[in-house]
Amino acid sequence: MSGNKGLLDSNVIIDASKGIISTEALMNQYDYLYTSIISYVETLGYRFADEDEKDLVLQILSHRFLWNDKRGAKVSCGMTKNDRINASTFHK
């Protein structure tokens, strides 16, 4: 994987859906965004305020996933060290 990539955790996605984090800045800063299957499930299990918030989350989650297998785990661990997105970077 090359390019500017980031690993989205569930708290970053939920904060973005609530407007706490700038979604535009998040999407514009990275060429590739990834989410582990665990963060994907955690995020979709969250109770959304309304359909607009849910739609925004689904839009954010429309990028690539790192599946819960050996290859995905290896990639995710490598990304966690170097490319994990810090929520405080994007707070408005």
GROMACS .gro file of N, CA and C in nm:
model
  276
    1MET      N    1   0.085  -0.118   0.000
    1MET     CA    2   0.000   0.000   0.000
    1MET      C    3   0.089   0.124   0.000
    2SER      N    4   0.063   0.212  -0.091
    2SER     CA    5   0.136   0.338  -0.094
    2SER      C    6   0.036   0.452  -0.094
    3GLY      N    7   0.086   0.573  -0.079
    3GLY     CA    8  -0.003   0.689  -0.069
    3GLY      C    9  -0.029   0.722   0.076
    4ASN      N   10  -0.102   0.828   0.097
    4ASN     CA   11  -0.133   0.874   0.231
    4ASN      C   12  -0.254   0.796   0.282
    5LYS      N   13  -0.232   0.708   0.379
    5LYS     CA   14  -0.340   0.621   0.425
    5LYS      C   15  -0.363   0.640   0.575
    6GLY      N   16  -0.485   0.610   0.617
    6GLY     CA   17  -0.520   0.622   0.757
    6GLY      C   18  -0.613   0.511   0.800
    7LEU      N   19  -0.602   0.473   0.926
    7LEU     CA   20  -0.686   0.369   0.984
    7LEU      C   21  -0.789   0.437   1.075
    8LEU      N   22  -0.915   0.423   1.040
    8LEU     CA   23  -1.024   0.486   1.117
    8LEU      C   24  -1.071   0.395   1.229
    9ASP      N   25  -1.073   0.446   1.348
    9ASP     CA   26  -1.129   0.376   1.462
    9ASP      C   27  -1.275   0.418   1.475
   10SER      N   28  -1.353   0.340   1.546
   10SER     CA   29  -1.496   0.369   1.559
   10SER      C   30  -1.521   0.506   1.622
   11ASN      N   31  -1.440   0.546   1.720
   11ASN     CA   32  -1.465   0.676   1.784
   11ASN      C   33  -1.444   0.792   1.688
   12VAL      N   34  -1.350   0.778   1.592
   12VAL     CA   35  -1.327   0.883   1.493
   12VAL      C   36  -1.449   0.894   1.400
   13ILE      N   37  -1.502   0.780   1.358
   13ILE     CA   38  -1.618   0.779   1.269
   13ILE      C   39  -1.741   0.838   1.339
   14ILE      N   40  -1.764   0.800   1.462
   14ILE     CA   41  -1.879   0.850   1.538
   14ILE      C   42  -1.864   1.000   1.564
   15ASP      N   43  -1.744   1.045   1.603
   15ASP     CA   44  -1.721   1.189   1.623
   15ASP      C   45  -1.745   1.267   1.494
   16ALA      N   46  -1.704   1.211   1.381
   16ALA     CA   47  -1.727   1.277   1.252
   16ALA      C   48  -1.877   1.287   1.223
   17SER      N   49  -1.952   1.184   1.255
   17SER     CA   50  -2.096   1.186   1.228
   17SER      C   51  -2.169   1.289   1.314
   18LYS      N   52  -2.114   1.321   1.429
   18LYS     CA   53  -2.175   1.418   1.520
   18LYS      C   54  -2.126   1.560   1.493
   19GLY      N   55  -2.031   1.575   1.398
   19GLY     CA   56  -1.979   1.708   1.368
   19GLY      C   57  -1.869   1.753   1.462
   20ILE      N   58  -1.822   1.664   1.549
   20ILE     CA   59  -1.713   1.697   1.641
   20ILE      C   60  -1.581   1.701   1.565
   21ILE      N   61  -1.569   1.616   1.465
   21ILE     CA   62  -1.452   1.611   1.377
   21ILE      C   63  -1.496   1.656   1.239
   22SER      N   64  -1.414   1.733   1.172
   22SER     CA   65  -1.444   1.779   1.038
   22SER      C   66  -1.434   1.662   0.939
   23THR      N   67  -1.548   1.620   0.887
   23THR     CA   68  -1.551   1.510   0.790
   23THR      C   69  -1.476   1.550   0.663
   24GLU      N   70  -1.492   1.672   0.620
   24GLU     CA   71  -1.425   1.720   0.498
   24GLU      C   72  -1.273   1.712   0.514
   25ALA      N   73  -1.223   1.758   0.628
   25ALA     CA   74  -1.079   1.753   0.652
   25ALA      C   75  -1.030   1.608   0.658
   26LEU      N   76  -1.107   1.524   0.720
   26LEU     CA   77  -1.073   1.382   0.730
   26LEU      C   78  -1.064   1.318   0.593
   27MET      N   79  -1.163   1.340   0.509
   27MET     CA   80  -1.167   1.279   0.377
   27MET      C   81  -1.061   1.338   0.283
   28ASN      N   82  -1.029   1.466   0.300
   28ASN     CA   83  -0.934   1.532   0.211
   28ASN      C   84  -0.788   1.505   0.247
   29GLN      N   85  -0.761   1.468   0.370
   29GLN     CA   86  -0.623   1.451   0.413
   29GLN      C   87  -0.564   1.317   0.372
   30TYR      N   88  -0.648   1.218   0.345
   30TYR     CA   89  -0.599   1.084   0.317
   30TYR      C   90  -0.640   1.037   0.178
   31ASP      N   91  -0.546   0.968   0.111
   31ASP     CA   92  -0.575   0.906  -0.018
   31ASP      C   93  -0.653   0.777   0.002
   32TYR      N   94  -0.622   0.707   0.111
   32TYR     CA   95  -0.685   0.579   0.140
   32TYR      C   96  -0.725   0.577   0.287
   33LEU      N   97  -0.850   0.541   0.312
   33LEU     CA   98  -0.899   0.523   0.448
   33LEU      C   99  -0.940   0.378   0.465
   34TYR      N  100  -0.905   0.323   0.580
   34TYR     CA  101  -0.938   0.184   0.609
   34TYR      C  102  -1.006   0.176   0.744
   35THR      N  103  -1.086   0.072   0.760
   35THR     CA  104  -1.152   0.043   0.887
   35THR      C  105  -1.144  -0.107   0.909
   36SER      N  106  -1.112  -0.146   1.029
   36SER     CA  107  -1.114  -0.289   1.060
   36SER      C  108  -1.260  -0.333   1.067
   37ILE      N  109  -1.281  -0.459   1.048
   37ILE     CA  110  -1.418  -0.511   1.057
   37ILE      C  111  -1.474  -0.490   1.197
   38ILE      N  112  -1.389  -0.492   1.297
   38ILE     CA  113  -1.434  -0.469   1.435
   38ILE      C  114  -1.485  -0.326   1.451
   39SER      N  115  -1.410  -0.228   1.401
   39SER     CA  116  -1.456  -0.088   1.408
   39SER      C  117  -1.583  -0.068   1.326
   40TYR      N  118  -1.592  -0.137   1.213
   40TYR     CA  119  -1.712  -0.129   1.128
   40TYR      C  120  -1.835  -0.174   1.207
   41VAL      N  121  -1.825  -0.289   1.271
   41VAL     CA  122  -1.938  -0.343   1.347
   41VAL      C  123  -1.969  -0.254   1.468
   42GLU      N  124  -1.865  -0.208   1.536
   42GLU     CA  125  -1.887  -0.118   1.651
   42GLU      C  126  -1.961   0.008   1.609
   43THR      N  127  -1.921   0.064   1.496
   43THR     CA  128  -1.983   0.188   1.449
   43THR      C  129  -2.128   0.167   1.411
   44LEU      N  130  -2.157   0.060   1.339
   44LEU     CA  131  -2.295   0.036   1.297
   44LEU      C  132  -2.385  -0.003   1.415
   45GLY      N  133  -2.325  -0.047   1.525
   45GLY     CA  134  -2.401  -0.079   1.645
   45GLY      C  135  -2.435   0.043   1.729
   46TYR      N  136  -2.380   0.157   1.692
   46TYR     CA  137  -2.403   0.282   1.764
   46TYR      C  138  -2.546   0.332   1.738
   47ARG      N  139  -2.607   0.393   1.838
   47ARG     CA  140  -2.742   0.448   1.824
   47ARG      C  141  -2.732   0.589   1.765
   48PHE      N  142  -2.777   0.603   1.641
   48PHE     CA  143  -2.768   0.731   1.570
   48PHE      C  144  -2.880   0.825   1.612
   49ALA      N  145  -2.851   0.954   1.609
   49ALA     CA  146  -2.951   1.054   1.647
   49ALA      C  147  -3.065   1.060   1.545
   50ASP      N  148  -3.031   1.041   1.417
   50ASP     CA  149  -3.133   1.046   1.311
   50ASP      C  150  -3.078   0.979   1.186
   51GLU      N  151  -3.157   0.976   1.080
   51GLU     CA  152  -3.117   0.912   0.955
   51GLU      C  153  -3.001   0.986   0.887
   52ASP      N  154  -2.994   1.118   0.902
   52ASP     CA  155  -2.884   1.194   0.843
   52ASP      C  156  -2.750   1.151   0.902
   53GLU      N  157  -2.747   1.133   1.033
   53GLU     CA  158  -2.624   1.090   1.099
   53GLU      C  159  -2.586   0.949   1.052
   54LYS      N  160  -2.685   0.862   1.041
   54LYS     CA  161  -2.660   0.725   0.994
   54LYS      C  162  -2.609   0.727   0.850
   55ASP      N  163  -2.668   0.810   0.765
   55ASP     CA  164  -2.625   0.820   0.625
   55ASP      C  165  -2.481   0.868   0.615
   56LEU      N  166  -2.442   0.964   0.700
   56LEU     CA  167  -2.305   1.014   0.700
   56LEU      C  168  -2.209   0.903   0.741
   57VAL      N  169  -2.245   0.825   0.841
   57VAL     CA  170  -2.161   0.714   0.884
   57VAL      C  171  -2.146   0.612   0.771
   58LEU      N  172  -2.254   0.581   0.703
   58LEU     CA  173  -2.247   0.486   0.592
   58LEU      C  174  -2.159   0.540   0.479
   59GLN      N  175  -2.161   0.671   0.458
   59GLN     CA  176  -2.074   0.732   0.358
   59GLN      C  177  -1.928   0.718   0.399
   60ILE      N  178  -1.898   0.744   0.524
   60ILE     CA  179  -1.762   0.730   0.573
   60ILE      C  180  -1.716   0.585   0.564
   61LEU      N  181  -1.806   0.493   0.591
   61LEU     CA  182  -1.771   0.351   0.589
   61LEU      C  183  -1.767   0.291   0.449
   62SER      N  184  -1.790   0.371   0.348
   62SER     CA  185  -1.794   0.318   0.211
   62SER      C  186  -1.653   0.297   0.152
   63HIS      N  187  -1.551   0.313   0.234
   63HIS     CA  188  -1.414   0.291   0.187
   63HIS      C  189  -1.373   0.146   0.213
   64ARG      N  190  -1.246   0.116   0.207
   64ARG     CA  191  -1.197  -0.020   0.220
   64ARG      C  192  -1.200  -0.071   0.364
   65PHE      N  193  -1.212  -0.202   0.375
   65PHE     CA  194  -1.213  -0.267   0.506
   65PHE      C  195  -1.094  -0.361   0.518
   66LEU      N  196  -1.044  -0.373   0.638
   66LEU     CA  197  -0.944  -0.473   0.669
   66LEU      C  198  -1.017  -0.587   0.738
   67TRP      N  199  -1.033  -0.697   0.670
   67TRP     CA  200  -1.112  -0.807   0.723
   67TRP      C  201  -1.041  -0.875   0.837
   68ASN      N  202  -1.118  -0.942   0.918
   68ASN     CA  203  -1.068  -1.009   1.037
   68ASN      C  204  -1.006  -1.145   1.000
   69ASP      N  205  -0.894  -1.140   0.928
   69ASP     CA  206  -0.819  -1.259   0.896
   69ASP      C  207  -0.671  -1.228   0.918
   70LYS      N  208  -0.584  -1.324   0.892
   70LYS     CA  209  -0.441  -1.302   0.920
   70LYS      C  210  -0.384  -1.187   0.839
   71ARG      N  211  -0.419  -1.179   0.711
   71ARG     CA  212  -0.367  -1.071   0.628
   71ARG      C  213  -0.417  -0.935   0.677
   72GLY      N  214  -0.545  -0.926   0.703
   72GLY     CA  215  -0.603  -0.801   0.752
   72GLY      C  216  -0.544  -0.760   0.886
   73ALA      N  217  -0.524  -0.857   0.974
   73ALA     CA  218  -0.466  -0.829   1.105
   73ALA      C  219  -0.323  -0.776   1.091
   74LYS      N  220  -0.246  -0.837   1.001
   74LYS     CA  221  -0.108  -0.794   0.979
   74LYS      C  222  -0.104  -0.651   0.926
   75VAL      N  223  -0.187  -0.622   0.828
   75VAL     CA  224  -0.192  -0.486   0.771
   75VAL      C  225  -0.239  -0.386   0.876
   76SER      N  226  -0.343  -0.423   0.952
   76SER     CA  227  -0.397  -0.334   1.054
   76SER      C  228  -0.294  -0.304   1.162
   77CYS      N  229  -0.220  -0.404   1.207
   77CYS     CA  230  -0.117  -0.381   1.309
   77CYS      C  231  -0.009  -0.288   1.258
   78GLY      N  232   0.031  -0.306   1.134
   78GLY     CA  233   0.131  -0.217   1.076
   78GLY      C  234   0.080  -0.075   1.063
   79MET      N  235  -0.046  -0.061   1.025
   79MET     CA  236  -0.105   0.072   1.011
   79MET      C  237  -0.126   0.137   1.146
   80THR      N  238  -0.161   0.059   1.247
   80THR     CA  239  -0.186   0.115   1.379
   80THR      C  240  -0.062   0.188   1.430
   81LYS      N  241   0.054   0.134   1.404
   81LYS     CA  242   0.177   0.197   1.450
   81LYS      C  243   0.206   0.328   1.376
   82ASN      N  244   0.175   0.333   1.249
   82ASN     CA  245   0.220   0.446   1.167
   82ASN      C  246   0.109   0.537   1.116
   83ASP      N  247  -0.010   0.485   1.098
   83ASP     CA  248  -0.112   0.558   1.023
   83ASP      C  249  -0.244   0.576   1.097
   84ARG      N  250  -0.246   0.545   1.225
   84ARG     CA  251  -0.371   0.556   1.299
   84ARG      C  252  -0.411   0.702   1.308
   85ILE      N  253  -0.536   0.729   1.282
   85ILE     CA  254  -0.586   0.866   1.282
   85ILE      C  255  -0.617   0.908   1.424
   86ASN      N  256  -0.558   1.017   1.466
   86ASN     CA  257  -0.581   1.073   1.598
   86ASN      C  258  -0.700   1.169   1.591
   87ALA      N  259  -0.802   1.140   1.668
   87ALA     CA  260  -0.924   1.220   1.662
   87ALA      C  261  -0.899   1.367   1.692
   88SER      N  262  -0.805   1.397   1.781
   88SER     CA  263  -0.781   1.537   1.818
   88SER      C  264  -0.730   1.620   1.701
   89THR      N  265  -0.673   1.557   1.600
   89THR     CA  266  -0.625   1.629   1.483
   89THR      C  267  -0.741   1.696   1.408
   90PHE      N  268  -0.858   1.636   1.415
   90PHE     CA  269  -0.970   1.682   1.334
   90PHE      C  270  -1.080   1.752   1.412
   91HIS      N  271  -1.065   1.770   1.543
   91HIS     CA  272  -1.169   1.839   1.618
   91HIS      C  273  -1.182   1.981   1.568
   92LYS      N  274  -1.307   2.024   1.554
   92LYS     CA  275  -1.335   2.158   1.501
   92LYS      C  276  -1.299   2.265   1.601
   0.00000   0.00000   0.00000
